[in-house]
Short mmCIF file of C-alpha atoms in Angstrom, two decimals:
data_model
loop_
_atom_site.label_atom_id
_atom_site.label_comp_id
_atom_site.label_asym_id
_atom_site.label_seq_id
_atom_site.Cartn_x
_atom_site.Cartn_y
_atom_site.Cartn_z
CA UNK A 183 -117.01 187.81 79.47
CA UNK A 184 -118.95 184.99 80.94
CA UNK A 185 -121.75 182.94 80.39
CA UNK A 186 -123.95 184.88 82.82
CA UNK A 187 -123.05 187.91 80.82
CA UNK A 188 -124.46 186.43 77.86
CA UNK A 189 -127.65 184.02 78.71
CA UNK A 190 -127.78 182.73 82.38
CA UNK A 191 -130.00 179.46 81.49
CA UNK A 192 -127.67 179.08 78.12
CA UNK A 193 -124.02 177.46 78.28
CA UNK A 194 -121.48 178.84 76.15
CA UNK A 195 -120.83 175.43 74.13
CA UNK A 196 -124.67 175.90 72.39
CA UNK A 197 -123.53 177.59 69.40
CA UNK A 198 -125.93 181.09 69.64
CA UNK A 199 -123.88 181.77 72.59
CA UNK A 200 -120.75 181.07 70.52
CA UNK A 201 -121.72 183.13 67.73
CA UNK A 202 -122.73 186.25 69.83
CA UNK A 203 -119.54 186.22 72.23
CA UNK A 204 -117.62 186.21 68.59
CA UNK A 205 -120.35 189.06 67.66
CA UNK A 206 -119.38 191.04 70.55
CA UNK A 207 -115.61 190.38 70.77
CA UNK A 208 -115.04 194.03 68.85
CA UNK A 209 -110.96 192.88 67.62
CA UNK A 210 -112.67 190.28 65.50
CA UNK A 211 -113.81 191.20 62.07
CA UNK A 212 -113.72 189.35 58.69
CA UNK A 213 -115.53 187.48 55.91
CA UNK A 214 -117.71 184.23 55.35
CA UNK A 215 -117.66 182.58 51.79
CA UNK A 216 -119.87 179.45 51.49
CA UNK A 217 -120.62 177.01 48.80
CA UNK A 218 -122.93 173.78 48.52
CA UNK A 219 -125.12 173.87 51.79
CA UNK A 220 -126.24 177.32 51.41
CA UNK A 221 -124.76 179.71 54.38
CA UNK A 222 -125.54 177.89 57.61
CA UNK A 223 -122.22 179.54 59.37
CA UNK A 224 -123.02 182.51 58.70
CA UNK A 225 -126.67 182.35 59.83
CA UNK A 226 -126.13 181.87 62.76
CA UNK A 227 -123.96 185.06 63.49
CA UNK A 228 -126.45 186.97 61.72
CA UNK A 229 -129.17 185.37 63.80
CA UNK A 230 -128.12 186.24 67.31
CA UNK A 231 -127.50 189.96 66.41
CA UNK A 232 -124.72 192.40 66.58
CA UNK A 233 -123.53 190.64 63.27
CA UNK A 234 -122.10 193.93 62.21
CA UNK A 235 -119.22 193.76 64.31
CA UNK A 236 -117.94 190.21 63.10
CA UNK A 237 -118.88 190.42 59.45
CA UNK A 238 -117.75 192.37 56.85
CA UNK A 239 -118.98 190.06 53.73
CA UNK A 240 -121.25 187.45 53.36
CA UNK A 241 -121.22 185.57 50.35
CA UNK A 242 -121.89 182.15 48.07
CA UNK A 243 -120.57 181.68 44.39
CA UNK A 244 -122.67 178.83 44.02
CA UNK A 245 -123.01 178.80 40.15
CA UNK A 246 -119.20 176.79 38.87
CA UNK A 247 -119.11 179.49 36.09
CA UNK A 248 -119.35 182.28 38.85
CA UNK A 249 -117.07 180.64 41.64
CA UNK A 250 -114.45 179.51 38.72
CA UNK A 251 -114.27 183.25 37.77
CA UNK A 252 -113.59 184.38 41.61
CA UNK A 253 -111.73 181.73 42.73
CA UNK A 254 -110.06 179.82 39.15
CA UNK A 255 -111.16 176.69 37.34
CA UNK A 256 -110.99 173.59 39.32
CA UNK A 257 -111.58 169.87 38.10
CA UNK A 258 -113.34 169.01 41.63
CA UNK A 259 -115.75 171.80 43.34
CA UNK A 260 -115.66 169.96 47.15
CA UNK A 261 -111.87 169.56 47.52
CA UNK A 262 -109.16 170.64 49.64
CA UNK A 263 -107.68 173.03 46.34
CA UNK A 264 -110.76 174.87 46.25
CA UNK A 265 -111.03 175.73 49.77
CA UNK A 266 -107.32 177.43 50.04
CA UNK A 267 -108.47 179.33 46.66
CA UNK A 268 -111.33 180.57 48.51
CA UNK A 269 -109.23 180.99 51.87
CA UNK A 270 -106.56 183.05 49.82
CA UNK A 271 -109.07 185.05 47.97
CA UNK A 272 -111.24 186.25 50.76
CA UNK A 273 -108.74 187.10 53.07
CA UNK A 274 -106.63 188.73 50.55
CA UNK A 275 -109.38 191.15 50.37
CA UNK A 276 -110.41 191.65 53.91
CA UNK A 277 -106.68 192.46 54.72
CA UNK A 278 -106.37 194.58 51.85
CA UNK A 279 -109.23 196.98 52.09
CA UNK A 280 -109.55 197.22 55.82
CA UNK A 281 -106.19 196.76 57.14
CA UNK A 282 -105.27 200.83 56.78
CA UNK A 283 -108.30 202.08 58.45
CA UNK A 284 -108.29 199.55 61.56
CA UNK A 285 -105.67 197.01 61.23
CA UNK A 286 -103.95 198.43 64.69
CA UNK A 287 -107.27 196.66 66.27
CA UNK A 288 -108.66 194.25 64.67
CA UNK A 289 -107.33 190.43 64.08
CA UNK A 290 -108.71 190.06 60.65
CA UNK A 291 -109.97 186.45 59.64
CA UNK A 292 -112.14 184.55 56.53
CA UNK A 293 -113.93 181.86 57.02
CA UNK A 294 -114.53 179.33 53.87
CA UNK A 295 -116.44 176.00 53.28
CA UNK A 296 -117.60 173.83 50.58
CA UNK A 297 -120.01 171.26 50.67
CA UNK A 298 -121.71 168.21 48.91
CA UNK A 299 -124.71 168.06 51.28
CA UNK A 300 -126.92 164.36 50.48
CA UNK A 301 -128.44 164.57 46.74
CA UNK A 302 -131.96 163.63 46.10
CA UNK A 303 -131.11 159.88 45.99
CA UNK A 304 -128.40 160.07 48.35
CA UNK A 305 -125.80 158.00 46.05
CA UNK A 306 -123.17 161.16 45.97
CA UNK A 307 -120.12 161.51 48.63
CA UNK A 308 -121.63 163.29 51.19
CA UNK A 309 -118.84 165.57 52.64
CA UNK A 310 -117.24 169.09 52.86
CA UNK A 311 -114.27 171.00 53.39
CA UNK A 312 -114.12 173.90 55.82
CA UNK A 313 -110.95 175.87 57.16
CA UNK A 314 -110.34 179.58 58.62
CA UNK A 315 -107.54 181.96 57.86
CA UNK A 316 -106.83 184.49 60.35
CA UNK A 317 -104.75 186.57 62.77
CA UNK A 318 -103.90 185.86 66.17
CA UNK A 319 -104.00 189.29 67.77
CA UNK A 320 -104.09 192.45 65.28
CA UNK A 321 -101.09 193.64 63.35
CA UNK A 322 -100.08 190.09 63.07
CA UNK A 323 -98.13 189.63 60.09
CA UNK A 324 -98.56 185.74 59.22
CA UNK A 325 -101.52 184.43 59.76
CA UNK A 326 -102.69 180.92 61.26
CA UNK A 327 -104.37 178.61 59.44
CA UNK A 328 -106.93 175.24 60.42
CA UNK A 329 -108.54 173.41 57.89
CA UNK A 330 -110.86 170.25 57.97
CA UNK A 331 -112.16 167.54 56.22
CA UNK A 332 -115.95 166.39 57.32
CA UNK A 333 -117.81 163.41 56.16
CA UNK A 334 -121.92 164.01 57.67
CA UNK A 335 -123.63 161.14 58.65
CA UNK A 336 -127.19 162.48 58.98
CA UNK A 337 -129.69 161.00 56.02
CA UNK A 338 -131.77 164.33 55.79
CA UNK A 339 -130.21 167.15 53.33
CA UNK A 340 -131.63 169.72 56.17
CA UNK A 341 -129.73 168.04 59.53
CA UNK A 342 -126.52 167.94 57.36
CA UNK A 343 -126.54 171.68 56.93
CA UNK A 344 -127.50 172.42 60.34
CA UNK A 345 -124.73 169.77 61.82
CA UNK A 346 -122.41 171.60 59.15
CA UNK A 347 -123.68 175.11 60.36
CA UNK A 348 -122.26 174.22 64.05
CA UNK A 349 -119.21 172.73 63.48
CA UNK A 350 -118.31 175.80 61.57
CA UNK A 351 -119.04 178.70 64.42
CA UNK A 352 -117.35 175.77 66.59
CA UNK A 353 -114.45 175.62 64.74
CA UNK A 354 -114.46 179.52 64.54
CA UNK A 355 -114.78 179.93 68.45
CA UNK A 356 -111.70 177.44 69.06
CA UNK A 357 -109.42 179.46 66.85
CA UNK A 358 -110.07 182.23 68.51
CA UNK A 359 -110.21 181.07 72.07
CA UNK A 360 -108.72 177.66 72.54
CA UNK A 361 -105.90 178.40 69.73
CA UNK A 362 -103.00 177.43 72.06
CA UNK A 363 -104.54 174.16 73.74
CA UNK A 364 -105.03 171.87 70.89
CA UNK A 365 -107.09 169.18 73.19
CA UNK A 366 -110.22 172.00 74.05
CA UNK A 367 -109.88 173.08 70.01
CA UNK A 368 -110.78 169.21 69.54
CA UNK A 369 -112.73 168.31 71.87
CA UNK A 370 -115.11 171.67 70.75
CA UNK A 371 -115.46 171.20 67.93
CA UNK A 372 -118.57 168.58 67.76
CA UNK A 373 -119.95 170.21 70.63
CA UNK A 374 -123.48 170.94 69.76
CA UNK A 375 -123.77 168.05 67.68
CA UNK A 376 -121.96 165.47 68.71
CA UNK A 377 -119.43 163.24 66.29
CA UNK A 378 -122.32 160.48 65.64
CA UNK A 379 -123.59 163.82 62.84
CA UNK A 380 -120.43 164.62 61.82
CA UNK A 381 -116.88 162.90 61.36
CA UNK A 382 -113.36 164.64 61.14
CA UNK A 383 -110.82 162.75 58.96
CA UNK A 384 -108.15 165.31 58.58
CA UNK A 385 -107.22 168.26 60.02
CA UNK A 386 -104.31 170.47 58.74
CA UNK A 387 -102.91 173.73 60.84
CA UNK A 388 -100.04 176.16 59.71
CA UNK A 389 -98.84 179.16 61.39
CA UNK A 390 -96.73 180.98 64.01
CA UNK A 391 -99.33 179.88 66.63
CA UNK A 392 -99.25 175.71 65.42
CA UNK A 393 -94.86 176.00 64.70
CA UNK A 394 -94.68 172.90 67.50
CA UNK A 395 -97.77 171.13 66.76
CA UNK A 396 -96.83 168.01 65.43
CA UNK A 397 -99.88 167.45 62.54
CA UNK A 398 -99.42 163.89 62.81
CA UNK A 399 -100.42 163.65 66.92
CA UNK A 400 -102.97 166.04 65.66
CA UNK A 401 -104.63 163.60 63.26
CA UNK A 402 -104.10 160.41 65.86
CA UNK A 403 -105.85 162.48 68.18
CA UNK A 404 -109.25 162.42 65.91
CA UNK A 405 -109.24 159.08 66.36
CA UNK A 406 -108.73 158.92 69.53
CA UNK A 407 -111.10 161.16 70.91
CA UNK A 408 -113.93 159.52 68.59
CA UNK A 409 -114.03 163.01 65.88
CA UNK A 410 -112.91 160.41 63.41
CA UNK A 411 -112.51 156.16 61.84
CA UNK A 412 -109.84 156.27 60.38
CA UNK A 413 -106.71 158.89 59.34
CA UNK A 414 -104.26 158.49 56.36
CA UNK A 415 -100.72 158.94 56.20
CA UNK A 416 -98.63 159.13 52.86
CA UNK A 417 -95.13 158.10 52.05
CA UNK A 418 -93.60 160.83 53.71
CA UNK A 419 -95.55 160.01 56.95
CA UNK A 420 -98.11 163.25 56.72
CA UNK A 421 -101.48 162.75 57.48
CA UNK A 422 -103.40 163.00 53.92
CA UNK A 423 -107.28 163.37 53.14
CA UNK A 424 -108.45 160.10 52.74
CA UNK A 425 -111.23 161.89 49.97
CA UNK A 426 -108.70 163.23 47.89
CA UNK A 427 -106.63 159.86 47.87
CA UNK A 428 -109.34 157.10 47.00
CA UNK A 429 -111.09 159.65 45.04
CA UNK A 430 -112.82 157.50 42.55
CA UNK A 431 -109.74 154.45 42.11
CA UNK A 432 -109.55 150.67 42.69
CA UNK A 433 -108.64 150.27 46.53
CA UNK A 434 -106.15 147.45 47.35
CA UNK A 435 -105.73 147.56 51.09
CA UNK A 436 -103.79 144.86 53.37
CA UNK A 437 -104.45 144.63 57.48
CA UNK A 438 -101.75 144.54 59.85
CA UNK A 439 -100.36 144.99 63.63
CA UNK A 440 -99.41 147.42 65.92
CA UNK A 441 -96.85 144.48 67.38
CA UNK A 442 -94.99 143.44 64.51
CA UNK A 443 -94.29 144.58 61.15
CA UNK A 444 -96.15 141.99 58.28
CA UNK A 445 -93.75 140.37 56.28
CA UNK A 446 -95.31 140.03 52.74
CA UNK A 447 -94.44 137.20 49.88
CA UNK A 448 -91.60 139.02 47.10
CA UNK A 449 -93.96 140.33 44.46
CA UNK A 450 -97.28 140.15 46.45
CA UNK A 451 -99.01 143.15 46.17
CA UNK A 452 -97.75 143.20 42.40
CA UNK A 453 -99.61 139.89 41.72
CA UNK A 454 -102.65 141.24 43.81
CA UNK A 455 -102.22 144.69 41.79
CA UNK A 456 -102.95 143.02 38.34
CA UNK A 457 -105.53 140.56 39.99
CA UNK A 458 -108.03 143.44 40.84
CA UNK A 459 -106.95 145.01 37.62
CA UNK A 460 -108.27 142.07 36.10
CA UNK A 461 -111.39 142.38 38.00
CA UNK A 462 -111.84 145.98 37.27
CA UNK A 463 -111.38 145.86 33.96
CA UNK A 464 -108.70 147.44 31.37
CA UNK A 465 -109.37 150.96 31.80
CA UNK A 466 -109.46 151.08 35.54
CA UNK A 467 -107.08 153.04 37.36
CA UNK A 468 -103.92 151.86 39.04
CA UNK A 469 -104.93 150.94 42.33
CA UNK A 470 -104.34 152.34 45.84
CA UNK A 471 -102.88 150.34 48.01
CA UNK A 472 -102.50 150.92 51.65
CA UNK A 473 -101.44 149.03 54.83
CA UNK A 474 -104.56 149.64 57.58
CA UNK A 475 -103.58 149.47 61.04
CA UNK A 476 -106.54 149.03 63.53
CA UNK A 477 -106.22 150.48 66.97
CA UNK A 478 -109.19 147.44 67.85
CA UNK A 479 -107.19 145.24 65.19
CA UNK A 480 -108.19 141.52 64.72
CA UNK A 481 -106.19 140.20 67.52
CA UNK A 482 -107.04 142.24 70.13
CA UNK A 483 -103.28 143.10 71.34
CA UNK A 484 -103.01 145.47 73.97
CA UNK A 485 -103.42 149.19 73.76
CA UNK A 486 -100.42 150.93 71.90
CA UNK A 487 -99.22 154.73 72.25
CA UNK A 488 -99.18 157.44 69.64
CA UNK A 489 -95.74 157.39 69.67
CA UNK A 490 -96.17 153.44 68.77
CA UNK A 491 -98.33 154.09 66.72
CA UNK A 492 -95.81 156.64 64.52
CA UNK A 493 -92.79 154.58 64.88
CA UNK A 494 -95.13 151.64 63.20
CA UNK A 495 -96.37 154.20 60.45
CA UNK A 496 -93.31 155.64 60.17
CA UNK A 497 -91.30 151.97 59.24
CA UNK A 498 -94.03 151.07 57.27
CA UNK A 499 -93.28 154.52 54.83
CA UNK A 500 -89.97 153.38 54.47
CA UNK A 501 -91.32 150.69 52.47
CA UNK A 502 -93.25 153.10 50.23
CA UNK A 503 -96.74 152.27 51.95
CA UNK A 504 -99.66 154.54 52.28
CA UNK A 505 -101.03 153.83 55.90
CA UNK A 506 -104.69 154.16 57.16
CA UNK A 507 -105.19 153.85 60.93
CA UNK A 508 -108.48 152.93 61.89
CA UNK A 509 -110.42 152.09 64.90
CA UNK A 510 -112.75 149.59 62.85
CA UNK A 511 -112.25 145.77 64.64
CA UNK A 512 -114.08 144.32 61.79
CA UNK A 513 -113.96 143.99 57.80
CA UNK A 514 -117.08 145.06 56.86
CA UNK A 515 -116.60 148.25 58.46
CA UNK A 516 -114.27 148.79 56.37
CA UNK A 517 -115.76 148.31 53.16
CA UNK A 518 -118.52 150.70 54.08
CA UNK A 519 -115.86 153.31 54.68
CA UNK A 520 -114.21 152.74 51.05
CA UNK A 521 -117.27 152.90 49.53
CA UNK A 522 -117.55 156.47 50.53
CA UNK A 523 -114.97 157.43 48.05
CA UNK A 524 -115.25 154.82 45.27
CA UNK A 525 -117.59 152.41 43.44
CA UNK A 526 -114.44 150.70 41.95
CA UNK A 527 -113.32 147.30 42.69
CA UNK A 528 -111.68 146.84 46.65
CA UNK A 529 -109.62 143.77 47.10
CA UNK A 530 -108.38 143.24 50.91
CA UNK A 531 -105.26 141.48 50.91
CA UNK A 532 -104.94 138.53 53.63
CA UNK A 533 -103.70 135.57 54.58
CA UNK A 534 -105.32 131.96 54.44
CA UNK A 535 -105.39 131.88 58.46
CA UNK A 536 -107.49 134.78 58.66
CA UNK A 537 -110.08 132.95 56.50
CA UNK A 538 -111.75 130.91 59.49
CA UNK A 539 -111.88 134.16 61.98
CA UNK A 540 -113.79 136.07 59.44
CA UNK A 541 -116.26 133.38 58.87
CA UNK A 542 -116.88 132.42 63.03
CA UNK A 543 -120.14 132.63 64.16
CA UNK A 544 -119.39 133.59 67.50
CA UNK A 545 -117.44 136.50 66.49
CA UNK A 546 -120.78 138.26 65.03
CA UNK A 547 -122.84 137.03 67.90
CA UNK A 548 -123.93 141.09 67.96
CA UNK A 549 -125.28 140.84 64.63
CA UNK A 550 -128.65 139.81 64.45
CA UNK A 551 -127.86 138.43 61.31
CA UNK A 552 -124.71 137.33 61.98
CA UNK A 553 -122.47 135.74 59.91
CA UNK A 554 -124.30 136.04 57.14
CA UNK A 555 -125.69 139.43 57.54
CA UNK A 556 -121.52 139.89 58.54
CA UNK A 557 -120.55 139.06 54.53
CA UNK A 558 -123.27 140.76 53.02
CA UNK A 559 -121.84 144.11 54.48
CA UNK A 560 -118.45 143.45 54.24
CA UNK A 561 -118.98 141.43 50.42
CA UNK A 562 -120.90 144.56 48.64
CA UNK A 563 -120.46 144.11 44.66
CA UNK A 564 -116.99 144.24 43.68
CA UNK A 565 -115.39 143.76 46.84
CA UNK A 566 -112.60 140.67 46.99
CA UNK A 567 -110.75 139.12 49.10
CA UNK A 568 -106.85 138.25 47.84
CA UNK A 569 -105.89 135.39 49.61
CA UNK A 570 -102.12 134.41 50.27
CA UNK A 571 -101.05 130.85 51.62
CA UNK A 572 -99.18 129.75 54.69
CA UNK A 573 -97.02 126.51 55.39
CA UNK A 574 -99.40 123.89 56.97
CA UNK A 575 -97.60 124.21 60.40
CA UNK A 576 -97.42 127.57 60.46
CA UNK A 577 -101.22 127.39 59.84
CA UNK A 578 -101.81 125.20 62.72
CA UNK A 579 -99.46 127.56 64.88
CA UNK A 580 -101.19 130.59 64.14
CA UNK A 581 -104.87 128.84 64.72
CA UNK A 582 -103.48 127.89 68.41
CA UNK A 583 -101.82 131.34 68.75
CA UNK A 584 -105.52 133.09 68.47
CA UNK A 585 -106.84 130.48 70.88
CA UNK A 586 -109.19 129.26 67.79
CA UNK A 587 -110.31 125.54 67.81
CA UNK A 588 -108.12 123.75 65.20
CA UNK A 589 -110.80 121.04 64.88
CA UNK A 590 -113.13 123.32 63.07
CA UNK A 591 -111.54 123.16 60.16
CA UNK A 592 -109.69 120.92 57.64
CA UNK A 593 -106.36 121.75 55.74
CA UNK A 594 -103.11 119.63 53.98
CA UNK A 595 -100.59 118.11 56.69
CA UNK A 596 -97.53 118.98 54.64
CA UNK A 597 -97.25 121.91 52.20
CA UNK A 598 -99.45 125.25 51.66
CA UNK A 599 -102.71 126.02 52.80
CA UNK A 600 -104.93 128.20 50.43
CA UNK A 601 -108.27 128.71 49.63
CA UNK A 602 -109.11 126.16 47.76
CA UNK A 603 -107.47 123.52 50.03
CA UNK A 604 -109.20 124.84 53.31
CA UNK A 605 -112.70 123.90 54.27
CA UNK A 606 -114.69 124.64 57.68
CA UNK A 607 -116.28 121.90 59.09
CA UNK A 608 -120.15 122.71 59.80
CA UNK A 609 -122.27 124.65 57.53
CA UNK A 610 -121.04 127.82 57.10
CA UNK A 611 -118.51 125.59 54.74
CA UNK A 612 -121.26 126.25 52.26
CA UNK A 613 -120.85 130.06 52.63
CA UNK A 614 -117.39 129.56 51.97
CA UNK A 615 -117.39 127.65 48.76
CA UNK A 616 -119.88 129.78 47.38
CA UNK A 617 -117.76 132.52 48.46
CA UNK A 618 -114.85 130.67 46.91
CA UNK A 619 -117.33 129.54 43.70
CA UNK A 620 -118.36 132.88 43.11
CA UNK A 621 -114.93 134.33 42.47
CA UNK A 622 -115.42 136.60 45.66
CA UNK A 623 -112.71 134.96 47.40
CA UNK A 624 -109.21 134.33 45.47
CA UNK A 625 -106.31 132.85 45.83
CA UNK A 626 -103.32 135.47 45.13
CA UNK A 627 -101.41 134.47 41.94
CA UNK A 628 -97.69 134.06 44.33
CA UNK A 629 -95.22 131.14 43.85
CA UNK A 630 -95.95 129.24 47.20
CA UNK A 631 -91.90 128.52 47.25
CA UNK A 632 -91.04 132.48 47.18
CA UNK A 633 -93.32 132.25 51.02
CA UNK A 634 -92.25 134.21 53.76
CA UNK A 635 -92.25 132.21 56.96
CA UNK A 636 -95.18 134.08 58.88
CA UNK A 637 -98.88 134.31 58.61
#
């Protein structure tokens, strides 16, 4: 069928044509369970017409009581357990009761989501889970699975669950049509509403049809293609959900480089661990503590590969790291990204050189407010930075390295820079000892002597 078939003045990628080529494709059928944003998927089939040959249930247990007694009793309603409850249940059923009576021609499917659309006064987590379980052709005994994380960016309740109504019949039509070319499955699924609405920071697929998709090229390839900031991978080296992760915990989180692996003092992050404790207070959580890895990372190195970019994540595990690869150049992008998923205390671990680049007016020129409006994003309450010292030569070394203009600031001759002992020369030395005064920037509690020889 093509487009002319449909609408000649529409294109297939607007999502009514989307919806009524799935309408009309008669070896689909299956069911649509939605919770938190009302059922903006399902509208949309039922808005073109010929709904009746896609659906064969619509529903929403929006009341806890009444989803926990369909689906079980969960601690979190918008989480990646609920939505394979829901995924299990519903096509459980739709298998189960239709399967005798036309299973030989119809690829059977159920479609789940569930959603925290923006509250009244916007302060919740703003995000959903969505996924689809279904059959490749009919008769197929496994099915295939893709499943999603979504964070929406739109400040209107209303444009969330439209954006969230799109990506879902987009994500529909690519597992049904693009299932076996994994770059037109991406590259759909936005199309409507572009990934400024929405972002994508996981995506998990299981199956017959995904047995050589490699999950992790999957995830690299959100960022790459824009869907997403930033993707998480665990110990193991499997992409994680960075909601389910930071969920509510202290963040610890150290920047590196694609180039060379950072080489951290003995007993650093264990100091830096029971610093932010400190911070946080005694009943705080243990913190989560990653290494982020930024594709634009501080010193602009050249381009790297995916398969760079696993062979860094993957030595980087070995060391029992969680790692988060971003696309965010600066800082205080990053602490607007953690703050999605906590209000707990974030401490960025760094070193003592870094101190000078993150304070450089030039480097906000952008900004209007620039430096300054540069630390009030990036220094939201709670946020620290852990501060590690380097030898005074290596100091100078690293300064020269980065091409930044050793004059502009002031440090020992022999010994350890920290801190305390650096100062900028020019006025935005004033920021930094307040910064310093405050107890926003600190020192990391390491023996100077235990120092590994790099910045």
């Amino acid at each position: 069928m093509d487009n002319a078939t449909l609408q000649p003045e529409a294109r297939m990628d607007e999502p009514a044509q989307k919806a009524l080529r799935i309408n009309l494709d008669q070896t689909r059928y299956g069911s649509f369970a939605e919770i938190g944003a009302g059922q903006e998927v399902t509208s949309w089939f039922f808005r073109v017409g010929a709904a009746s040959g896609t659906i064969a249930k619509s529903m929403s247990a929006y009341d806890m009581t009444v989803s926990d007694n369909i689906y079980g009793k969960t601690t979190r309603y918008v989480c990646q357990e609920r939505l394979i409850s829901m995924l299990d249940h519903e096509y459980g059923l739709v298998v189960e009761r239709l399967a005798a009576k036309r299973g030989d021609s119809t690829a059977f499917f159920a479609f789940a989501d569930t959603v925290s659309a923006r509250n009244f006064a916007g302060t919740n987590e703003q995000h959903g889970w969505m996924g689809i379980r279904f059959q490749a052709a009919p008769g197929a005994k496994e099915a295939d699975q893709i499943i999603l994380h979504v964070n929406m960016n739109d400040t209107e309740a209303v444009r969330q669950q439209e954006a969230l109504g799109i990506l879902g019949v987009n994500l529909i039509f690519a597992a049904f049509y693009n299932l076996h070319d994994t770059n037109a499955l991406l590259a759909g699924l936005t199309d409507g509403i572009g990934s400024d609405r929405v972002e994508i920071d996981y995506i998990e697929v299981s199956g017959p049809s995904f047995q050589k998709t490699d999950r992790r090229l999957l995830n690299i390839a959100l960022l790459r293609s824009g869907l997403s900031n930033a993707i998480l991978f665990d110990k193991n080296q499997q992409p994680v959900p960075p909601t389910e992760f930071f969920h509510k915990r202290p963040i610890l989180l150290e920047r590196g480089s694609f180039r060379a692996l950072h080489h951290m003092f003995p007993g650093l992050i264990s100091a830096c661990q029971k610093q932010l404790k400190s911070v946080a207070g005694s009943g705080a959580k243990e913190a989560a503590y990653v290494l982020e890895l930024s594709l634009n990372n501080i010193l602009r190195t050249q381009q790297s590969t995916d398969d760079e970019v696993l062979t860094v994540v993957a030595q980087l595990c070995e060391h029992s790291s969680n790692v988060l690869v971003s696309n965010y150049s600066e800082f205080f992008h990053l602490t607007r990204y953690l703050r999605r998923f906590t209000q707990s205390p974030i401490g960025f671990v760094v070193s003592v050189a870094l101190l000078p680049l993150l304070l450089e007016d030039e480097r906000y020129s952008l900004l209007q407010g620039g430096v300054l409006e540069a630390s009030a994003r990036l220094f939201q309450q709670q946020v620290h930075l852990l501060v590690y010292p380097v030898e005074s030569k290596l100091f100078s070394f690293y300064l020269d390295l980065i091409k930044f203009d050793v004059s502009k600031v002031s440090f020992p001759a022999d010994g350890y820079v920290t801190a305390g002992s650096l100062a900028l020369k020019g006025v935005n030395n004033h920021l930094f000892r307040y910064l310093i005064e405050s107890g926003i920037v600190l020192d990391s509690p390491v023996e100077e002597d235990t120092a590994v020889s790099r910045p």
